[in-house]
């Protein structure tokens, strides 16, 4: 047999052969190939093993040797300054490499306590437009979507993944543990010992790393870690402010707070203002990210800079090498963070509850 348009190249097994090998229907095998989620895990396993065993690959509708160098960047939103920084870095790197960059936001509707994922079927568009690789700046991909990318041999790189990706997935992030250490050491150097931390969701890469760095800095300084000073706030509006109000209501409230995202710092400022407290006279605040919002706050926010643009550019360069057949020696690349001192931190003042 010869594949149409590819004289001398033998055709691989059809989907019907794969389905027969796995003992399922052709539509079920098609769902697995296309990354659909409505397939039982055991059925998915049998089909995936049959696909690998028989060497089935659903080829894109273009000749890979002559394909345009087109790369997709998929972000969770096009409306945030963080996504803007990622776009800026990826665009510059793509332009330097002579690549075309297609940018899109692909989300399901938000689910409570569940990160957002690309819409079902969105990945098929990669094949239709002939993408050579993909950058993802998303909370996560589902297991079927990872399997789809592997099955179709589409190289991809995760930028700042929120959850731990599979061990073989290439990702670029920031040195968040070191960032947590740096933020806490800055407050310790000012004389603070009652230092709280307000982080995002539990069991996410960035929140866990930043809290671990915070605890490590306290331990190195011989300062007692207080579990009641560690708070988690979801991404909802006002969540960080509620966490700070709880901290202020403690018998011995903190004199400083490390807020693990600049976007949450606004809530913290507002909660402190509601109690008649001033930053940094009554409470020092350190943020994280160094987004433009950090400079707009009054007083301007001391924060840990996370190099989003550089992370995106690094991811693009890694992806380019993967498109050329080279797999990185390490699947995880971390770029350094640094403290940007502004006006929101100072030595401890009067206690936030009004006592000296």
mmCIF file of C-alpha atoms in Angstrom, residues 29-185:
data_model
loop_
_atom_site.group_PDB
_atom_site.id
_atom_site.type_symbol
_atom_site.label_atom_id
_atom_site.label_comp_id
_atom_site.label_asym_id
_atom_site.label_seq_id
_atom_site.Cartn_x
_atom_site.Cartn_y
_atom_site.Cartn_z
ATOM 1 C CA UNK A 29 -10.877 5.021 19.355
ATOM 2 C CA UNK A 30 -11.440 8.350 17.597
ATOM 3 C CA UNK A 31 -12.317 10.013 20.906
ATOM 4 C CA UNK A 32 -9.003 8.892 22.409
ATOM 5 C CA UNK A 33 -7.040 10.064 19.365
ATOM 6 C CA UNK A 34 -8.747 13.454 19.509
ATOM 7 C CA UNK A 35 -8.162 14.009 23.230
ATOM 8 C CA UNK A 36 -11.799 13.701 24.257
ATOM 9 C CA UNK A 37 -12.372 13.293 27.989
ATOM 10 C CA UNK A 38 -15.581 11.203 27.896
ATOM 11 C CA UNK A 39 -13.728 7.859 27.757
ATOM 12 C CA UNK A 40 -13.266 5.458 30.671
ATOM 13 C CA UNK A 41 -9.639 5.308 31.951
ATOM 14 C CA UNK A 42 -9.311 1.564 31.260
ATOM 15 C CA UNK A 43 -10.660 1.993 27.730
ATOM 16 C CA UNK A 44 -8.294 4.903 27.140
ATOM 17 C CA UNK A 45 -5.388 2.767 28.330
ATOM 18 C CA UNK A 46 -6.232 -0.079 25.928
ATOM 19 C CA UNK A 47 -6.619 2.259 22.971
ATOM 20 C CA UNK A 48 -3.416 4.174 23.792
ATOM 21 C CA UNK A 49 -1.449 0.924 24.071
ATOM 22 C CA UNK A 50 -2.861 -0.234 20.739
ATOM 23 C CA UNK A 51 -1.942 3.086 19.115
ATOM 24 C CA UNK A 52 1.634 2.779 20.363
ATOM 25 C CA UNK A 53 1.924 -0.921 19.559
ATOM 26 C CA UNK A 54 0.697 -0.485 15.990
ATOM 27 C CA UNK A 55 2.555 2.768 15.375
ATOM 28 C CA UNK A 56 -0.549 4.766 14.514
ATOM 29 C CA UNK A 57 0.066 8.499 14.064
ATOM 30 C CA UNK A 58 -2.589 10.884 12.856
ATOM 31 C CA UNK A 59 -0.584 13.088 10.525
ATOM 32 C CA UNK A 60 -1.252 16.822 10.171
ATOM 33 C CA UNK A 61 -2.685 17.872 6.832
ATOM 34 C CA UNK A 62 0.546 19.279 5.541
ATOM 35 C CA UNK A 63 3.966 18.046 4.537
ATOM 36 C CA UNK A 64 6.081 18.526 7.661
ATOM 37 C CA UNK A 65 9.214 19.068 5.572
ATOM 38 C CA UNK A 66 7.678 22.054 3.831
ATOM 39 C CA UNK A 67 5.394 23.320 6.565
ATOM 40 C CA UNK A 68 5.417 27.016 7.413
ATOM 41 C CA UNK A 69 7.123 27.721 10.706
ATOM 42 C CA UNK A 70 3.965 28.482 12.618
ATOM 43 C CA UNK A 71 3.792 28.368 16.429
ATOM 44 C CA UNK A 72 0.752 28.726 18.681
ATOM 45 C CA UNK A 73 0.725 30.593 21.985
ATOM 46 C CA UNK A 74 -2.304 29.650 24.086
ATOM 47 C CA UNK A 75 -2.964 31.841 27.121
ATOM 48 C CA UNK A 76 -5.617 31.691 29.815
ATOM 49 C CA UNK A 77 -6.684 35.281 29.129
ATOM 50 C CA UNK A 78 -5.775 38.138 26.830
ATOM 51 C CA UNK A 79 -6.870 40.764 29.357
ATOM 52 C CA UNK A 80 -4.287 40.531 32.148
ATOM 53 C CA UNK A 81 -0.966 42.322 32.368
ATOM 54 C CA UNK A 82 0.705 38.976 33.076
ATOM 55 C CA UNK A 83 -0.504 37.582 29.765
ATOM 56 C CA UNK A 84 0.642 40.790 28.114
ATOM 57 C CA UNK A 85 4.173 40.227 29.428
ATOM 58 C CA UNK A 86 4.138 36.631 28.169
ATOM 59 C CA UNK A 87 2.916 37.770 24.752
ATOM 60 C CA UNK A 88 5.615 40.438 24.532
ATOM 61 C CA UNK A 89 8.407 37.966 25.279
ATOM 62 C CA UNK A 90 7.096 35.288 22.918
ATOM 63 C CA UNK A 91 6.544 37.764 20.078
ATOM 64 C CA UNK A 92 10.076 39.157 20.284
ATOM 65 C CA UNK A 93 11.638 35.689 20.376
ATOM 66 C CA UNK A 94 9.443 34.466 17.507
ATOM 67 C CA UNK A 95 10.376 37.480 15.413
ATOM 68 C CA UNK A 96 14.080 36.867 16.061
ATOM 69 C CA UNK A 97 13.659 33.238 14.971
ATOM 70 C CA UNK A 98 11.617 34.065 11.868
ATOM 71 C CA UNK A 99 8.535 32.273 13.165
ATOM 72 C CA UNK A 100 4.887 33.209 12.830
ATOM 73 C CA UNK A 101 3.031 33.336 16.158
ATOM 74 C CA UNK A 102 -0.691 32.667 16.500
ATOM 75 C CA UNK A 103 -2.113 33.842 19.842
ATOM 76 C CA UNK A 104 -5.391 32.671 21.316
ATOM 77 C CA UNK A 105 -7.220 32.255 24.604
ATOM 78 C CA UNK A 106 -8.810 28.864 25.009
ATOM 79 C CA UNK A 107 -10.876 28.347 28.157
ATOM 80 C CA UNK A 108 -13.763 26.403 29.508
ATOM 81 C CA UNK A 109 -16.022 28.230 31.916
ATOM 82 C CA UNK A 110 -14.499 28.521 35.370
ATOM 83 C CA UNK A 111 -15.290 25.693 37.760
ATOM 84 C CA UNK A 112 -15.091 26.176 41.512
ATOM 85 C CA UNK A 113 -11.717 25.066 42.856
ATOM 86 C CA UNK A 114 -10.643 23.771 39.421
ATOM 87 C CA UNK A 115 -8.087 25.396 37.125
ATOM 88 C CA UNK A 116 -9.249 26.318 33.655
ATOM 89 C CA UNK A 117 -8.389 24.204 30.620
ATOM 90 C CA UNK A 118 -8.556 24.586 26.843
ATOM 91 C CA UNK A 119 -11.940 23.820 25.340
ATOM 92 C CA UNK A 120 -12.531 20.263 24.146
ATOM 93 C CA UNK A 121 -11.658 19.952 20.482
ATOM 94 C CA UNK A 122 -9.519 23.090 20.447
ATOM 95 C CA UNK A 123 -6.365 21.071 19.917
ATOM 96 C CA UNK A 124 -7.698 19.825 16.574
ATOM 97 C CA UNK A 125 -7.225 23.344 15.271
ATOM 98 C CA UNK A 126 -3.469 22.912 15.640
ATOM 99 C CA UNK A 127 -3.538 20.214 12.988
ATOM 100 C CA UNK A 128 -5.848 22.161 10.711
ATOM 101 C CA UNK A 129 -3.651 25.231 10.610
ATOM 102 C CA UNK A 130 -0.381 23.302 10.515
ATOM 103 C CA UNK A 131 1.210 24.439 13.762
ATOM 104 C CA UNK A 132 4.755 23.206 14.284
ATOM 105 C CA UNK A 133 4.622 23.593 18.070
ATOM 106 C CA UNK A 134 2.717 25.142 20.958
ATOM 107 C CA UNK A 135 3.451 27.331 23.971
ATOM 108 C CA UNK A 136 0.894 27.007 26.760
ATOM 109 C CA UNK A 137 0.440 29.700 29.421
ATOM 110 C CA UNK A 138 -2.429 27.939 31.170
ATOM 111 C CA UNK A 139 -3.228 26.587 34.607
ATOM 112 C CA UNK A 140 -3.106 23.017 33.337
ATOM 113 C CA UNK A 141 -3.912 20.601 30.560
ATOM 114 C CA UNK A 142 -5.949 17.458 31.102
ATOM 115 C CA UNK A 143 -4.411 13.997 30.822
ATOM 116 C CA UNK A 144 -6.222 13.333 27.517
ATOM 117 C CA UNK A 145 -4.874 16.589 26.095
ATOM 118 C CA UNK A 146 -1.317 15.694 27.071
ATOM 119 C CA UNK A 147 -1.876 12.291 25.479
ATOM 120 C CA UNK A 148 -3.212 13.941 22.315
ATOM 121 C CA UNK A 149 -0.112 16.107 21.967
ATOM 122 C CA UNK A 150 2.183 13.109 22.435
ATOM 123 C CA UNK A 151 0.201 10.974 20.013
ATOM 124 C CA UNK A 152 0.432 13.611 17.312
ATOM 125 C CA UNK A 153 4.109 14.343 17.976
ATOM 126 C CA UNK A 154 3.409 18.051 18.469
ATOM 127 C CA UNK A 155 6.189 19.618 20.573
ATOM 128 C CA UNK A 156 5.007 21.927 23.325
ATOM 129 C CA UNK A 157 6.375 23.901 26.266
ATOM 130 C CA UNK A 158 4.463 24.988 29.368
ATOM 131 C CA UNK A 159 5.085 28.542 30.592
ATOM 132 C CA UNK A 160 4.722 28.910 34.363
ATOM 133 C CA UNK A 161 2.400 25.924 34.887
ATOM 134 C CA UNK A 162 0.252 26.172 38.007
ATOM 135 C CA UNK A 163 0.114 22.425 38.627
ATOM 136 C CA UNK A 164 2.929 19.898 38.294
ATOM 137 C CA UNK A 165 3.035 18.806 34.638
ATOM 138 C CA UNK A 166 3.869 15.215 33.615
ATOM 139 C CA UNK A 167 7.515 14.285 34.100
ATOM 140 C CA UNK A 168 8.209 14.330 30.354
ATOM 141 C CA UNK A 169 6.601 17.730 29.733
ATOM 142 C CA UNK A 170 8.996 20.646 29.179
ATOM 143 C CA UNK A 171 8.249 23.747 31.232
ATOM 144 C CA UNK A 172 9.739 27.138 32.059
ATOM 145 C CA UNK A 173 9.082 28.797 35.395
ATOM 146 C CA UNK A 174 10.620 31.074 37.978
ATOM 147 C CA UNK A 175 12.779 30.332 41.006
ATOM 148 C CA UNK A 176 9.803 30.761 43.328
ATOM 149 C CA UNK A 177 11.416 29.145 46.373
ATOM 150 C CA UNK A 178 14.247 31.661 46.150
ATOM 151 C CA UNK A 179 11.691 34.429 45.643
ATOM 152 C CA UNK A 180 9.944 33.452 48.872
ATOM 153 C CA UNK A 181 13.271 33.477 50.683
ATOM 154 C CA UNK A 182 14.172 36.899 49.278
ATOM 155 C CA UNK A 183 10.858 38.511 50.227
ATOM 156 C CA UNK A 184 11.027 37.165 53.775
ATOM 157 C CA UNK A 185 14.703 38.030 54.262
#
